[in-house]
CSV table of C-alpha atoms in Angstrom, one decimal:
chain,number,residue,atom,x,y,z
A,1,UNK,CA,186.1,101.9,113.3
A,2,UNK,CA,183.1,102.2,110.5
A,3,UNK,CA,183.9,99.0,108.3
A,4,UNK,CA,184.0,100.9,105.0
A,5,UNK,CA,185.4,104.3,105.4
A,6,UNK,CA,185.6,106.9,102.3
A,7,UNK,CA,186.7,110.2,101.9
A,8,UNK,CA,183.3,112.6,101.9
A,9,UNK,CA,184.9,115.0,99.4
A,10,UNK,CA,183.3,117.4,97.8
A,11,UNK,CA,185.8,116.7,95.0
A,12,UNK,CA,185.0,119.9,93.1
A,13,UNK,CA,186.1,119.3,89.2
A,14,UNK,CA,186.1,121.2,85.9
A,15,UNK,CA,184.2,119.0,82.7
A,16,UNK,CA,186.8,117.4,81.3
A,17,UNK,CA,188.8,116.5,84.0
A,18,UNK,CA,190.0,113.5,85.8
A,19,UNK,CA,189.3,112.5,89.8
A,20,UNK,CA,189.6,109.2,91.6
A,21,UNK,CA,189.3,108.4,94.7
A,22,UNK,CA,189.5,105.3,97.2
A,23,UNK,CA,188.1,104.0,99.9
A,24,UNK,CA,189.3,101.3,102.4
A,25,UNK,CA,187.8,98.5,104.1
A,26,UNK,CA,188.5,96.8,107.9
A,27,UNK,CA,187.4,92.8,106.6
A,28,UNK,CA,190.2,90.9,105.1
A,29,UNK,CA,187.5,87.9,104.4
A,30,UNK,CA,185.1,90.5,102.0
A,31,UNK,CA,184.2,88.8,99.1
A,32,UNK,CA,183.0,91.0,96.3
A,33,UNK,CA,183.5,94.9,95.9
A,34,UNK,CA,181.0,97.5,94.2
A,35,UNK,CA,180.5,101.2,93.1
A,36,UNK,CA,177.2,102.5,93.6
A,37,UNK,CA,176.3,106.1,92.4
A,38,UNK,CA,173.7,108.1,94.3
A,39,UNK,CA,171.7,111.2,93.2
A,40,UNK,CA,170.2,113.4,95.3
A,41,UNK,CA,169.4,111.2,98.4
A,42,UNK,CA,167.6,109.5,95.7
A,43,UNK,CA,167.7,105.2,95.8
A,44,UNK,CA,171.8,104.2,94.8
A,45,UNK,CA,172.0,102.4,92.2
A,46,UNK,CA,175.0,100.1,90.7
A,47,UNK,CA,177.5,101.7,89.0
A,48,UNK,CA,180.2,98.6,88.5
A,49,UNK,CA,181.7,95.5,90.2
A,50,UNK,CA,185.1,95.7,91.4
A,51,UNK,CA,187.4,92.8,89.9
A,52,UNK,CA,191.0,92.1,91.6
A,53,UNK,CA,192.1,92.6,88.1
A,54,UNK,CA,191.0,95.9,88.0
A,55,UNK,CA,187.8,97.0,85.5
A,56,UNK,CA,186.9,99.4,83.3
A,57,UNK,CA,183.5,100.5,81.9
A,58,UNK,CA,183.7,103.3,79.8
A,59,UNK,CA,185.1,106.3,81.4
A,60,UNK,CA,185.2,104.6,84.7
A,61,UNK,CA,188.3,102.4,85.9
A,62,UNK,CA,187.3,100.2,89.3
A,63,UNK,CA,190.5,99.0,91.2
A,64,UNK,CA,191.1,96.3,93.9
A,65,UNK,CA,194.2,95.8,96.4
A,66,UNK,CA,193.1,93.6,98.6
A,67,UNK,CA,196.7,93.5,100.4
A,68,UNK,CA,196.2,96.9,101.1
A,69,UNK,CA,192.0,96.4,101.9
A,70,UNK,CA,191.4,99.4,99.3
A,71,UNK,CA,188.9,99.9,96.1
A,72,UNK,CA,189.5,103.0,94.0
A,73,UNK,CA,187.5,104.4,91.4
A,74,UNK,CA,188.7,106.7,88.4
A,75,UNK,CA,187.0,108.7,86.3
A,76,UNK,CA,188.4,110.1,82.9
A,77,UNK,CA,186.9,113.0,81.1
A,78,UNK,CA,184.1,114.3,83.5
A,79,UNK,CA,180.7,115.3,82.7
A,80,UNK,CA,178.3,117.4,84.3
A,81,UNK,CA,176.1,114.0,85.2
A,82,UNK,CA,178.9,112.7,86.9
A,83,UNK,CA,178.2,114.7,89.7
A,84,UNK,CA,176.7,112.3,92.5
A,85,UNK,CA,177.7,110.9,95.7
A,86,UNK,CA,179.7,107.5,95.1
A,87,UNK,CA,179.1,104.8,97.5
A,88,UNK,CA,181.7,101.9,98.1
A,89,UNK,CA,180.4,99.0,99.3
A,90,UNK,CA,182.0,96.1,100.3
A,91,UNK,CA,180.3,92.6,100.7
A,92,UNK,CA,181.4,90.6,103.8
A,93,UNK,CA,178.0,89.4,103.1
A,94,UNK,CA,175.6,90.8,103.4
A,95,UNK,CA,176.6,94.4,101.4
A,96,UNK,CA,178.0,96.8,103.5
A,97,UNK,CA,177.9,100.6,102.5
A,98,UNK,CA,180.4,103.6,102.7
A,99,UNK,CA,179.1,107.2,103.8
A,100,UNK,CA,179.8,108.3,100.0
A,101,UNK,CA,182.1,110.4,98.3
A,102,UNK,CA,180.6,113.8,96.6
A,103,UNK,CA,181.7,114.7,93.0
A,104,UNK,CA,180.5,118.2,91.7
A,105,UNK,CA,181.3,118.4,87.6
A,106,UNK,CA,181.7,122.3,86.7
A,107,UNK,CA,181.2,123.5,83.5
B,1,UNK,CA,158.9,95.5,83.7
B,2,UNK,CA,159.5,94.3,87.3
B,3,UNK,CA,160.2,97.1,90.2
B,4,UNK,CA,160.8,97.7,93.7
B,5,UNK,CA,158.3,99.9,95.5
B,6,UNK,CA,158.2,101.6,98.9
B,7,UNK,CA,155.2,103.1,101.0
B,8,UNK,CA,154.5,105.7,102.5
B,9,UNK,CA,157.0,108.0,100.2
B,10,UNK,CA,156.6,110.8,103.2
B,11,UNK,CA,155.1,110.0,106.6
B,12,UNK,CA,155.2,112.1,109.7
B,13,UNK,CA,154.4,110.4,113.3
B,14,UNK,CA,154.8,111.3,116.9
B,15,UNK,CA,156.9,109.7,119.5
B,16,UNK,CA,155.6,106.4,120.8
B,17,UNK,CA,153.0,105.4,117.5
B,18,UNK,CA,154.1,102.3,115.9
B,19,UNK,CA,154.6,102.7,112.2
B,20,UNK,CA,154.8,100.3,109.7
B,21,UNK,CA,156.8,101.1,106.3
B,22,UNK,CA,156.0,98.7,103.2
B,23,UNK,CA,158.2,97.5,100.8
B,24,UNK,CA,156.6,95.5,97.6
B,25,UNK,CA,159.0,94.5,95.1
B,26,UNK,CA,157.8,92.2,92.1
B,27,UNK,CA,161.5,91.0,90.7
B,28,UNK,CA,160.5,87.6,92.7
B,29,UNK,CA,163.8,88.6,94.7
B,30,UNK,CA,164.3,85.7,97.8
B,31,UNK,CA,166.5,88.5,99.4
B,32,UNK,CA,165.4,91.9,100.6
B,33,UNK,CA,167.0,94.3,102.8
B,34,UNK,CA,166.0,97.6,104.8
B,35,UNK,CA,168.3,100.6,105.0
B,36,UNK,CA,168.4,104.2,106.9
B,37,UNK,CA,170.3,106.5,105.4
B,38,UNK,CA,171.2,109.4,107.7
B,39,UNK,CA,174.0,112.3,107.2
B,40,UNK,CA,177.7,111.2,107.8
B,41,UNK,CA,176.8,107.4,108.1
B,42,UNK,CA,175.7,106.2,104.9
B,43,UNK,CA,173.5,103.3,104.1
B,44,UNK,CA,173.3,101.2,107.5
B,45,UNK,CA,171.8,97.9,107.0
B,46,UNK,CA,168.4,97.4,109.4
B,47,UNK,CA,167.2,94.3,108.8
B,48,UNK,CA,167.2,91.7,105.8
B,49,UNK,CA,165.5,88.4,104.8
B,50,UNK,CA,167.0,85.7,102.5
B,51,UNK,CA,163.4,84.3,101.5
B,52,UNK,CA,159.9,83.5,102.7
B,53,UNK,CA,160.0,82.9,106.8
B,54,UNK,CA,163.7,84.1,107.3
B,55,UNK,CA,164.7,87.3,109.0
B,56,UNK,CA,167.9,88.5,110.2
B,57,UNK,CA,169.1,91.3,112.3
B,58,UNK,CA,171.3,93.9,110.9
B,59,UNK,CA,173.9,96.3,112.9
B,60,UNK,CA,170.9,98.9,113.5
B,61,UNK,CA,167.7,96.6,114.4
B,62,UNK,CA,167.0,97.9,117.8
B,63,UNK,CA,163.4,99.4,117.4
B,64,UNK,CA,162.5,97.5,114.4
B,65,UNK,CA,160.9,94.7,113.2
B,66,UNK,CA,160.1,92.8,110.2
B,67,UNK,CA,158.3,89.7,109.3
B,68,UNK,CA,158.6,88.0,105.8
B,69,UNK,CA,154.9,86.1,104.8
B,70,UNK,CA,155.6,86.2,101.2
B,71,UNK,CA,158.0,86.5,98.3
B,72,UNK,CA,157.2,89.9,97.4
B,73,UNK,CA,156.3,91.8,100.7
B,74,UNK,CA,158.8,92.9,103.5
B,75,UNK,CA,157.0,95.7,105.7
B,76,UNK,CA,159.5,97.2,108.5
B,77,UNK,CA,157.9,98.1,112.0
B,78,UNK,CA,159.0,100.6,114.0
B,79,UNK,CA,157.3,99.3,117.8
B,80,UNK,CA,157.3,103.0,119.8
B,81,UNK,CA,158.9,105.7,117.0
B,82,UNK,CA,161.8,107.5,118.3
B,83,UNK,CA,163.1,110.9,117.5
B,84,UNK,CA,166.5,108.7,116.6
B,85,UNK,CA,164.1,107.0,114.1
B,86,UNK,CA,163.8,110.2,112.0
B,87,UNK,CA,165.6,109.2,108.7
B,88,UNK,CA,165.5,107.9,104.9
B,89,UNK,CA,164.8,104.4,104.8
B,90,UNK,CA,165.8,102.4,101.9
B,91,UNK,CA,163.8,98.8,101.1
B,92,UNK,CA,166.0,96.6,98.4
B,93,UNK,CA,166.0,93.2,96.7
B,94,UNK,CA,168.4,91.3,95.1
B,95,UNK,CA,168.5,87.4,93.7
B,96,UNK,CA,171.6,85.9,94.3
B,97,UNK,CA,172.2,83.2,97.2
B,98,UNK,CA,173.9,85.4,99.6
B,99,UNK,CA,172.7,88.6,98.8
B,100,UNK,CA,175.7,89.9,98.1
B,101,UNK,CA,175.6,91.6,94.6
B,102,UNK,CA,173.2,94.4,92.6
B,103,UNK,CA,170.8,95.5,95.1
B,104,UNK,CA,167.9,97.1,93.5
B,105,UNK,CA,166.6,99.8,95.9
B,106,UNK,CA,163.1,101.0,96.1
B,107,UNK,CA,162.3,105.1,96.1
B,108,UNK,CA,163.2,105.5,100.1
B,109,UNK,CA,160.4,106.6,102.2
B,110,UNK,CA,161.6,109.7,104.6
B,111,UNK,CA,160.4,109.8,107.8
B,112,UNK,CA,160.3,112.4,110.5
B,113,UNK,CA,159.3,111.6,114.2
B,114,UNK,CA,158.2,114.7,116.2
């Protein structure tokens, strides 16, 4: 079982909309919880930290159950340069990465 | 303004060389990581270092080596290149104790073993 498991998508959305999707992690004793947003096959870089409390930053909500070993991530009102593979990754340490979730933005 | 840097960008070998990837990175991170990134498996950690003389394995280190001589510098060796080897590799720093938290990722350097 991969220790970070995501669903690949493509989540195929209209500008404007709103997707979220989760991924779910095997290791009860992770420690911290991140997005990181990849373009391309280009280098991923950090989208936003994932607090039990739950976290916004701007159009982006971050969520944490660690009962349930899952970490969502929404985002409100799409834009085209949302489209990009999300990666959830999961510190145990050291990081460990998801396969990615694909979002395509459609005018 | 301080950045993570990866050579070759592109490099094609043959079965059986030895190749040697370089990652420079002048943040003053102590921890830097290597990554391959191949289709359906995401980022899969290779090897990492937590400062100057340490070096740990990661969950896909057979094949590859890496040595840590210096703050700024870890170079990734791969002994007798495989066709397995062919792949995105990903160097990346990051300063915390721990190295759990932002990664900063270099370019990737892609690699194809004939």
């Amino acid at each position: 079982r991969k220790e970070v498991e995501q669903d690949p998508g493509p989540f195929n959305v209209p500008e404007g909309a709103t997707v979220a999707f989760n991924c779910t992690y095997s290791n009860s004793a992770s420690q911290s919880f991140f997005w990181y947003r990849q373009d391309c096959r280009k280098e991923p870089k950090l989208l936003m930290s994932v607090y039990s409390s739950g976290n916004e930053d701007g159009r982006f909500t971050a969520q944490l159950n660690r009962a349930s070993q899952y970490i969502s991530l929404l985002i409100r009102d799409s834009k085209l340069s949302d489209s990009a593979t999300y990666l959830c990754v999961v510190n145990r340490p050291p990081l460990s990465f998801g396969a990615g979730t694909t979002v395509t933005v459609r005018a | 303004d301080a950045e993570i840097t990866q050579s070759p960008r592109h490099k094609i070998t043959e079965t059986g060389r030895q190749v040697t990837l370089a990652c420079h990175q002048t943040w003053n991170h102590n921890n830097m990581f290597w990554y391959r990134q191949d289709l359906g498996h995401g980022l899969r950690l290779i090897h990492y270092s937590y400062g100057v003389q340490d070096t740990n394995k990661g969950e896909v280190s057979d094949g590859y080596s890496v040595s840590r001589s210096n703050t700024e510098d870890l170079p990734l060796t791969l002994e007798s290149a495989a066709s397995s080897q062919t792949s995105v590799y990903f160097c990346a720093s990051s300063a915390e104790v721990g190295g759990g938290e932002t990664q900063y990722f270099g370019p990737g350097t892609r690699l194809l073993v004939l």
